[in-house]
XYZ file of C-alpha atoms in Angstrom:
535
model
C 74.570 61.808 34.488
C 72.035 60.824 37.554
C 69.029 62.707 37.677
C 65.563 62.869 40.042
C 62.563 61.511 38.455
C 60.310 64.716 36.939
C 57.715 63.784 38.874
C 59.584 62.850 42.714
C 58.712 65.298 45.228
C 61.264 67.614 46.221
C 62.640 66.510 49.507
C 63.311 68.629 52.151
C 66.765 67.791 52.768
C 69.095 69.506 55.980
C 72.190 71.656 53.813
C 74.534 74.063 54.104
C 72.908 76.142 50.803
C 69.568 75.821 53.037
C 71.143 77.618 55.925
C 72.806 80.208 54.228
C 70.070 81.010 51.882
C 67.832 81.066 55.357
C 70.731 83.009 57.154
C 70.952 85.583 54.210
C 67.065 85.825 54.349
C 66.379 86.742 57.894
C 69.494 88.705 57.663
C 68.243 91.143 55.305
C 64.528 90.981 55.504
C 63.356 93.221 58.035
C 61.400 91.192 60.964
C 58.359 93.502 60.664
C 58.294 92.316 56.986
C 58.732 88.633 57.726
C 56.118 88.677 60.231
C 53.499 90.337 58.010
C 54.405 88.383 54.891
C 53.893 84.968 57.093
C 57.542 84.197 57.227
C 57.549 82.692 60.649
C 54.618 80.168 59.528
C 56.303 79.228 56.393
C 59.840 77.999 58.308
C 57.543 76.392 60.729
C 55.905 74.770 58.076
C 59.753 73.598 56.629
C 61.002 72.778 60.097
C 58.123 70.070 60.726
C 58.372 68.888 56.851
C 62.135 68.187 58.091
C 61.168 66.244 61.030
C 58.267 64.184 58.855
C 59.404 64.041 55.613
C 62.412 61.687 55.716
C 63.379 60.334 51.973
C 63.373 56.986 51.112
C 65.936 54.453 49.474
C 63.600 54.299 46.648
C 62.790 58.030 46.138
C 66.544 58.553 45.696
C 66.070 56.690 42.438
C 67.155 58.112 39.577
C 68.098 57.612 35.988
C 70.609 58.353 33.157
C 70.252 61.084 30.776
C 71.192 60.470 26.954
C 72.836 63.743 26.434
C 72.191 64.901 22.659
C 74.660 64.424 20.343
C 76.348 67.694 19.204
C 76.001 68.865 15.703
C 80.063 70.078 15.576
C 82.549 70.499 18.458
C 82.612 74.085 18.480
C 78.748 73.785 19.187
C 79.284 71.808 22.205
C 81.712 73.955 23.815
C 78.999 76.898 22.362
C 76.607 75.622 24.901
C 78.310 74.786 27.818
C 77.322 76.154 31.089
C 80.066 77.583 31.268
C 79.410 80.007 28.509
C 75.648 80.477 29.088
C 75.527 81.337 32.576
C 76.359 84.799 31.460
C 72.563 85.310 30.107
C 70.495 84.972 33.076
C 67.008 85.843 33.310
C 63.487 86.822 33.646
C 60.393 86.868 35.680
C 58.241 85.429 37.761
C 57.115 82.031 36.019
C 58.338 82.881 32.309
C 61.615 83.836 30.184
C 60.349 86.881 29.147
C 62.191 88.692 26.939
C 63.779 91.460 26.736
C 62.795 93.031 29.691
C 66.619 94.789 29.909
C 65.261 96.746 27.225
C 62.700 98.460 28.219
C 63.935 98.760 32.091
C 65.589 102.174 31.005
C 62.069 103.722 29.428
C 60.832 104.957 32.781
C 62.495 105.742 36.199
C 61.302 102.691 38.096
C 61.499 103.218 41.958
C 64.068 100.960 43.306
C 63.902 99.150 46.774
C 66.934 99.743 49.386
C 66.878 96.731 51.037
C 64.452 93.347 51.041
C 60.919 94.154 52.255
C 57.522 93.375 50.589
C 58.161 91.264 47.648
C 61.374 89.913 48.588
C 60.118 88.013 51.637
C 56.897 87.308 49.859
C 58.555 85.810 46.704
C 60.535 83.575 49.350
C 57.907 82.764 51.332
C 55.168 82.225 48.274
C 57.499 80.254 46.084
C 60.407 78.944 48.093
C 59.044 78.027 51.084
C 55.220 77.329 50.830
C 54.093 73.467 50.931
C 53.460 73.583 47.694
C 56.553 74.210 46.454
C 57.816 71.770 49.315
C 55.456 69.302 48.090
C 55.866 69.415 44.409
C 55.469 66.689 41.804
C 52.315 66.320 40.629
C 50.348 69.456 42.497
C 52.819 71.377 40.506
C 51.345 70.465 37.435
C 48.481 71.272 35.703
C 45.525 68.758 34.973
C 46.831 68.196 31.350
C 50.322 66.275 33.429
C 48.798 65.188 36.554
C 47.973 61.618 35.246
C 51.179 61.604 32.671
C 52.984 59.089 32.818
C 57.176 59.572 33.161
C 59.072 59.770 30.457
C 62.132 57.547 29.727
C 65.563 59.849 29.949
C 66.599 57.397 27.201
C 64.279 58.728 24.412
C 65.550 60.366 21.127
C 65.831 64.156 21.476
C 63.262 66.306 19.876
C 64.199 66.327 15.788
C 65.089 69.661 14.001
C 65.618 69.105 10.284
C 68.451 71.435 9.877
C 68.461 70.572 6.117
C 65.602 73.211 5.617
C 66.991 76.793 6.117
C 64.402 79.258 7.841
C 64.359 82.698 8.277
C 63.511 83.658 11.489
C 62.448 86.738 13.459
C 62.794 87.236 16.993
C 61.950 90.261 19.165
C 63.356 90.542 22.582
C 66.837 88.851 21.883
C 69.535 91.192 22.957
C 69.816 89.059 26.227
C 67.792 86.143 28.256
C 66.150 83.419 26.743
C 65.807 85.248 23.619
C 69.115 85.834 22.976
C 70.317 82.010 23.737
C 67.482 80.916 21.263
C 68.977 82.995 18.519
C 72.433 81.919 19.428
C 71.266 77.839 19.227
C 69.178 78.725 15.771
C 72.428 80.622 13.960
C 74.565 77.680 14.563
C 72.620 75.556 12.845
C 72.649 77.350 10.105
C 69.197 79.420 10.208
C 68.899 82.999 9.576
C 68.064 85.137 12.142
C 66.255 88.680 12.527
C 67.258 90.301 15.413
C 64.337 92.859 16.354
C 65.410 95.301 19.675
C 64.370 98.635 21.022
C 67.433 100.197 19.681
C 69.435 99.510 16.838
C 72.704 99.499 19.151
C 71.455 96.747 21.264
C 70.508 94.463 18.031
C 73.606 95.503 16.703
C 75.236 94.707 20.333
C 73.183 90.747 20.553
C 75.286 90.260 16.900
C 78.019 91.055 18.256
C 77.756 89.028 21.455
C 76.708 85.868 19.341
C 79.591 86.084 16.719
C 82.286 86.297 19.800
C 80.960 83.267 21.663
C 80.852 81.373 18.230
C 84.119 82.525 17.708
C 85.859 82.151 20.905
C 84.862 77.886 20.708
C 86.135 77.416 17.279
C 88.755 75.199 16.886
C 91.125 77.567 15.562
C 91.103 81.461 13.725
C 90.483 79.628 10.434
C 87.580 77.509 11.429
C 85.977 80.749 13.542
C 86.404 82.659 9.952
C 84.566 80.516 8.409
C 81.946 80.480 10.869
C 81.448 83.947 10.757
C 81.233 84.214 7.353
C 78.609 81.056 7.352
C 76.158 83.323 9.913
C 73.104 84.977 8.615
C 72.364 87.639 11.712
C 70.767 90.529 11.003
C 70.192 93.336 13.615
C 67.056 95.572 13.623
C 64.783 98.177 15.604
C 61.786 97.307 16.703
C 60.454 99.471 19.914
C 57.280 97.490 20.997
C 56.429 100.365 23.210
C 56.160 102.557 19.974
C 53.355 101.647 17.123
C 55.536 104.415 14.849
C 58.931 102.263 15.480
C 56.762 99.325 14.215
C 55.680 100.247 11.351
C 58.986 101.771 10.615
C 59.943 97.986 11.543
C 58.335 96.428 9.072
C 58.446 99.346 5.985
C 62.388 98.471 6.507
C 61.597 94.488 6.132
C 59.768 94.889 3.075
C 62.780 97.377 1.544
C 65.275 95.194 2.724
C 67.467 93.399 0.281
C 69.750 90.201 1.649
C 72.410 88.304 -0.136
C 71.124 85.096 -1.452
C 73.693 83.150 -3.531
C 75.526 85.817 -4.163
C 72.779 87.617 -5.893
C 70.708 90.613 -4.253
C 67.180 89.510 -3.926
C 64.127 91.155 -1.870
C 63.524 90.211 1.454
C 61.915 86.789 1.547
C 59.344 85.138 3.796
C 59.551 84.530 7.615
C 59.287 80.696 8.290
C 58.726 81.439 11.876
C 58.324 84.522 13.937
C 59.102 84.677 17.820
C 56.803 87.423 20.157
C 59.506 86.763 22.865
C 59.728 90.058 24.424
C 58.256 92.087 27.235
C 58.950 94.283 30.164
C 57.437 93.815 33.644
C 57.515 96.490 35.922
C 58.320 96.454 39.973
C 54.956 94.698 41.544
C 55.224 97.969 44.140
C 55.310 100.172 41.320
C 52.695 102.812 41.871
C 52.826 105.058 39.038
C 51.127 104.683 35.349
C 54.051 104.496 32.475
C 52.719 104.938 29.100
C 54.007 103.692 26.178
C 54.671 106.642 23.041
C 50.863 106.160 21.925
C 49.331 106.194 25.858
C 49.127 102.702 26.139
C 49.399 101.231 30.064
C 53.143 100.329 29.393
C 52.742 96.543 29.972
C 50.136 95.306 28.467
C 50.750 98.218 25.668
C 54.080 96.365 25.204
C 53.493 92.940 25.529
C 50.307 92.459 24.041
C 49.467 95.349 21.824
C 52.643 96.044 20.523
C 52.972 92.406 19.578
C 49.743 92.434 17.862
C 50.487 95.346 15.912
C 53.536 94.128 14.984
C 51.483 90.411 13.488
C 49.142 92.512 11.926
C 51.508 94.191 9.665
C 53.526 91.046 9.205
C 50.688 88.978 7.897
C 48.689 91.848 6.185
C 52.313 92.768 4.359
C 52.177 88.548 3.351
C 55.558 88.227 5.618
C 55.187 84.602 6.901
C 55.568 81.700 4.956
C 51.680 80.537 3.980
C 53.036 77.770 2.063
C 51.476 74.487 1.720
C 55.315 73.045 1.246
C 57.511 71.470 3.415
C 59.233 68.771 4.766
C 59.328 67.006 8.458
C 55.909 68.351 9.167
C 57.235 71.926 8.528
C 54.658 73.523 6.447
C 53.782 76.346 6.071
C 55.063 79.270 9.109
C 54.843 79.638 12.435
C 54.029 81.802 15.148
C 55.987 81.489 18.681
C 54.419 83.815 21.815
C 56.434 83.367 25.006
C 54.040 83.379 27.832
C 53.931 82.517 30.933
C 51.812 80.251 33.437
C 51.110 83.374 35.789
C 47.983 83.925 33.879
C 46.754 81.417 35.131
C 45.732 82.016 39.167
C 45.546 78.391 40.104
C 49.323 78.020 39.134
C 51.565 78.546 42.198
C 53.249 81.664 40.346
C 50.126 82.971 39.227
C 48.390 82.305 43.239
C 50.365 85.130 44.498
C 49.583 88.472 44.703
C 46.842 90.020 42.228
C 46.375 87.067 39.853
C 44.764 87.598 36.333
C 41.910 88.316 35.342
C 40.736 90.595 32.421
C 37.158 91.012 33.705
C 34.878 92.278 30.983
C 37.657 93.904 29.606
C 35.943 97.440 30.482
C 39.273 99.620 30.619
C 39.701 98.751 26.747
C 35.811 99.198 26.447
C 36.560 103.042 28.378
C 39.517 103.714 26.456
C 37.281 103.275 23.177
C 34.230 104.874 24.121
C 35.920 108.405 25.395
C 38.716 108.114 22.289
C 41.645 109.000 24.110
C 43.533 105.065 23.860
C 44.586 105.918 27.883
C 43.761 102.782 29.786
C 45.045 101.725 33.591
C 43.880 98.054 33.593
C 41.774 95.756 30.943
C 39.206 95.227 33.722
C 38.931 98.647 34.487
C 40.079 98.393 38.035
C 42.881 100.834 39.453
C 46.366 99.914 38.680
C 48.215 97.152 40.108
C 52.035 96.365 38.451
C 51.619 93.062 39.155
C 48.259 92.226 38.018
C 49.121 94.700 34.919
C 51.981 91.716 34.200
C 49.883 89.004 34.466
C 47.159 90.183 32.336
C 49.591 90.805 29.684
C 50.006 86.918 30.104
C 46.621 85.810 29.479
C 46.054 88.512 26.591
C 49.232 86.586 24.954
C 47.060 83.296 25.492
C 43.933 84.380 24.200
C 45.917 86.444 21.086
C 47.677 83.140 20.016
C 43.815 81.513 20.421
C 41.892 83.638 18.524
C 44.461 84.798 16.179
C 44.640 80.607 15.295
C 40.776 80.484 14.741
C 41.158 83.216 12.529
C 43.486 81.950 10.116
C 41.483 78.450 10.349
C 38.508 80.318 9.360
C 40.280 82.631 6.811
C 38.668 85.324 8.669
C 41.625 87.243 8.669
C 41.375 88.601 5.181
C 44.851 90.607 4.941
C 46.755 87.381 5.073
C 44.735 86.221 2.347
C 43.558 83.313 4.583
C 46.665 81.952 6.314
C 45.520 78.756 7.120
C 48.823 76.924 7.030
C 50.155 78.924 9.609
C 50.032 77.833 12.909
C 50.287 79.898 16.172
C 51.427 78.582 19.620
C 52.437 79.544 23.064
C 54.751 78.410 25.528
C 56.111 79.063 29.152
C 59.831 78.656 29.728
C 59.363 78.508 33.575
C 60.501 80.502 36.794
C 63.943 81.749 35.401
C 65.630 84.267 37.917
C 68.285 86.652 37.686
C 66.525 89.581 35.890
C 62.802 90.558 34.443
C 60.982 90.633 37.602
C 63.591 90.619 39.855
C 66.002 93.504 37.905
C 64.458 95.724 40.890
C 65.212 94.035 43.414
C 68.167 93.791 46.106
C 70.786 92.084 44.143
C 71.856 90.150 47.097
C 68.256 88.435 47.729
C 67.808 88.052 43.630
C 70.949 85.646 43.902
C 69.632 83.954 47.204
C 66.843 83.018 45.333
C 68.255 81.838 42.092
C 70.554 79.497 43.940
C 67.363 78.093 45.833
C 64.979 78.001 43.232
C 67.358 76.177 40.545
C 70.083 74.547 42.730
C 68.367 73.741 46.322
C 64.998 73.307 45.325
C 65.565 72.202 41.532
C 62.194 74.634 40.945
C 63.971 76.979 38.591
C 65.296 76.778 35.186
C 68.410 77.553 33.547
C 68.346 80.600 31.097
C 69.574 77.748 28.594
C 66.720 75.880 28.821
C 64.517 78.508 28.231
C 66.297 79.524 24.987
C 65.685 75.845 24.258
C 62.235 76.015 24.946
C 61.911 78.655 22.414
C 63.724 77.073 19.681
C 62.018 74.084 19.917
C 58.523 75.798 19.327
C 60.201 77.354 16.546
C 61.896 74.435 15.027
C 60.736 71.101 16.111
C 59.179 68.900 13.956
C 56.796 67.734 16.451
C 55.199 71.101 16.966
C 52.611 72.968 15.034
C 52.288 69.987 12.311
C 48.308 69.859 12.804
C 46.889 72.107 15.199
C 47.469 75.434 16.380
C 46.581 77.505 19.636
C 48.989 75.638 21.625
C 50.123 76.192 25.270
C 53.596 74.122 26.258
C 54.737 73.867 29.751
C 56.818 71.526 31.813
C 57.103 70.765 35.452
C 59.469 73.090 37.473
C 62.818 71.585 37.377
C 62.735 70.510 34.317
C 66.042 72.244 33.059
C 67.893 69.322 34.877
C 67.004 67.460 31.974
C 68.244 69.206 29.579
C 67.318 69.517 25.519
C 66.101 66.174 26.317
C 63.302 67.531 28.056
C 61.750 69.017 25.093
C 58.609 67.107 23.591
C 58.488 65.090 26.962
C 58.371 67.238 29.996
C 58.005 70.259 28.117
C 55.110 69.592 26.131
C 51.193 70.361 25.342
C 49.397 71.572 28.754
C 46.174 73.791 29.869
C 45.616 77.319 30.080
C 43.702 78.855 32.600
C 40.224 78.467 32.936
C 39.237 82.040 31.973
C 41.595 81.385 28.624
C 39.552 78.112 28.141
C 35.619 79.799 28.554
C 36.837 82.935 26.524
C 36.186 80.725 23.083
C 33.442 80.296 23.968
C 31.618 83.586 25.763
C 33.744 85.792 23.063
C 36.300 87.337 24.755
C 38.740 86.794 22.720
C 36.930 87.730 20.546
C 36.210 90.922 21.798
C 39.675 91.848 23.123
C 40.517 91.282 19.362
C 38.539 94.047 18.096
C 39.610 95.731 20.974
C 42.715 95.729 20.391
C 42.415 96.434 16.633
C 40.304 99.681 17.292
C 43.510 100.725 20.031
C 46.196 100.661 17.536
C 44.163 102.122 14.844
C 43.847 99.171 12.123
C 40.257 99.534 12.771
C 38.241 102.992 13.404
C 37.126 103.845 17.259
């Protein structure tokens, strides 16, 4: 298969997609909104690109991709496009999760037609020269120097030979769901950990059909269903009583184990995949169950209530043993590169910041847990999404220096567990987009990961996430991780893993909070919030 060098700028190129993704634009974007989002300078700045920008004989270069060998037939049919294209997905920059999930907690308003965000998402990422101009100004100062990897090189190497047990929240659809899928069939057990017991119970389901369906024949799919260790649970992140009810259940849990009933043993590696973001015009405050601003109450302190009780209730694997570079457990956090506001996703709109973190500091002080924003400022939906971003960055920091320093004494100093983030990339089709016009969420997923070859493939995020969780060639020395890969990079595919996607910067606010104690203090924070610690 031919493929564009990861790091060859994306060519503006005269198509038939262009013009009907431009016709469908102007067509339902309201020319009041296109002028005052800066439409009109953007397709100037694409017409004149057109005129200058001719590609060359050379940048038309490309190479072959070793495709990775299948582990069984029914596998490779498994993970065709043709069967994943079903699980699209998420938000602005990241897979995130489960955001299906929590869509139905609160009445979100819903726009009519495409005005605000729709013509600024198009004109931000679609159409601005950075985007136009990608390669290396897409990438962040840990890739702009890297040199390009051979398509030729050995995938990334999972040592299947070492059952895990692995819990994932966020999986009954996205990337989450496709990472479970891809770590079942090769022969891992798998917690499945949704708001509701029905959808957990509906994500089995969905798995067991699609491995079914690509067996060879009914006796081969029987015994494939029999082989798969899936087990569905609740786990509303929005909810510190669900949690705990969570985890009570995971310690009173009994699985079969060669036949023989034996308690519930250790997690090898636990995935914080999933989130909800809100529509950016959203003006109203949802609050989790406990009062929590319903983001960040989700996807950061629900998350960290959840790892507390996991590692205080010694639920990950804190083993020395191992083989491949696999010891001891691991934490996963899917994040996203929005927290960062030099990123091109995280440049638009309110970008992140968590200031001095004086919302948390109010929400202490007067007792009542009720916050609007960490910084304190009045709400913004986007800006609410993108902090929860960088609070999942400086968690999987500070929660990594902790266990290095055996400071956190509940997991009886979990030093050989190792905690890392990752973003999957702009994935579209639902998360930030679920509320918007349908027809200018498709528009845009056929630019961003067929025109432009900006976008990724719901596929390729689920491989993202397994490969944090299983890859050999992560989380073998050091921990408080950040993996990213240039936009595009699904085109690839698994061989991108370890090569384009691979160790990268956080922001620079994530970077100085080591060191001035943010983390630190959003820690505590956060501990005093959900009531491990006292107010």
């Amino acid at each position: 298969m031919k493929v564009k060098s990861p790091h060859r700028p994306v060519a503006v190129v005269p198509s038939f997609r262009l013009l009907l993704a431009a016709t469908l634009v102007v067509a339902y974007i309201p020319s009041s909104s296109l002028a005052l989002l800066g439409f009109n300078t953007a397709h100037q700045q694409l017409h004149q690109q057109h005129h200058q920008q001719q590609p060359s004989a050379s940048s038309s270069a490309s190479a072959s991709v070793h495709p990775p060998a299948p582990l069984r037939q029914w596998q490779r049919h498994l993970f065709s496009s043709k069967t994943n294209n079903h699980h699209c997905h998420d938000d602005d920059d990241h897979d995130d999760n489960d955001n299906d999930e929590y869509s139905s907690l609160f009445d979100m308003n819903r726009r009519v037609a495409f005005e605000q965000i729709s013509g600024k998402a198009l004109a931000s990422l679609l159409l601005s020269s950075t985007i136009l101009n990608a390669g290396p100004l897409l990438l962040p100062p840990a890739h702009a120097a890297a040199t390009t990897a051979t398509a030729t090189d050995a995938p990334p190497d999972y040592d299947d030979t070492i059952k895990k047990r692995i819990l994932i929240t966020g999986c009954n659809s996205g990337i989450g769901f496709d990472a479970a899928q891809r770590m079942v069939v090769r022969g891992h057990e798998v917690v499945l950990a949704c708001r509701t017991l029905d959808k957990a119970i509906a994500a089995a389901d969905r798995i067991k059909t699609n491995i079914a369906n690509n067996a060879e024949d009914a006796v081969d799919a029987n015994a494939l269903l029999k082989s798969l260790q899936l087990t569905p649970m609740e786990c509303n992140l929005a909810d510190l009583s669900s949690i705990d009810a969570f985890v009570k259940n995971l310690i009173s849990s009994k699985r079969k184990d060669n036949n023989a009933a034996t308690p519930s043993p250790l997690f090898d590696a636990v995935c914080y995949n999933a989130g909800v973001a809100r529509n950016i015009d959203a003006g109203d405050i949802a609050r989790t169950k406990d009062g929590f601003e319903l983001t960040v109450g989700t996807n950061h302190l629900g998350h960290f209530y959840l790892n507390h009780l996991l590692l205080s209730s010694n639920l990950i694997n804190n083993n020395n043993a191992g083989a491949g570079g696999n010891a001891g457990g691991r934490i996963v956090v899917t994040s996203s590169s929005v927290h960062d506001p030099e990123s091109p996703g995280g440049a638009q709109g309110a970008t992140a910041t968590l200031g001095n973190l004086q919302g948390l500091e109010n929400a202490i002080f007067n007792k009542s847990r009720q916050f609007d924003m960490v910084d304190g400022m009045p709400f913004n939906a986007d800006k609410a999404y993108k902090d929860s971003k960088l609070c999942n960055i400086l968690f999987v920091r500070e929660l990594q220096r902790r266990l290095d320093q055996n400071m956190y004494a509940s997991s009886g100093g979990s030093n050989n567990i190792k905690v890392n983030c990752f973003t999957p990339g702009l994935i579209v089709g639902t998360g930030l987009f679920r509320d918007q016009n349908q027809v200018f969420t498709k528009v845009f997923d056929i630019a961003a990961t067929n025109l432009l070859k900006v976008g990724e493939t719901t596929h390729y995020g689920g491989g993202a996430l397994e490969y944090m969780t299983l890859s050999t060639k992560v989380g073998t020395k050091n921990g408080g991780l950040y993996y990213f890969s240039p936009p595009g990079s699904s085109k690839y595919g698994d061989d991108a893993y370890g090569k384009q996607f691979d160790e990268s910067n956080v922001s620079k606010e994530a970077q100085e909070s080591d060191n001035n104690g943010k983390a630190k203090r959003l820690w505590e924070l956060s501990e005093k919030l959900v009531g491990i610690s006292p107010m």
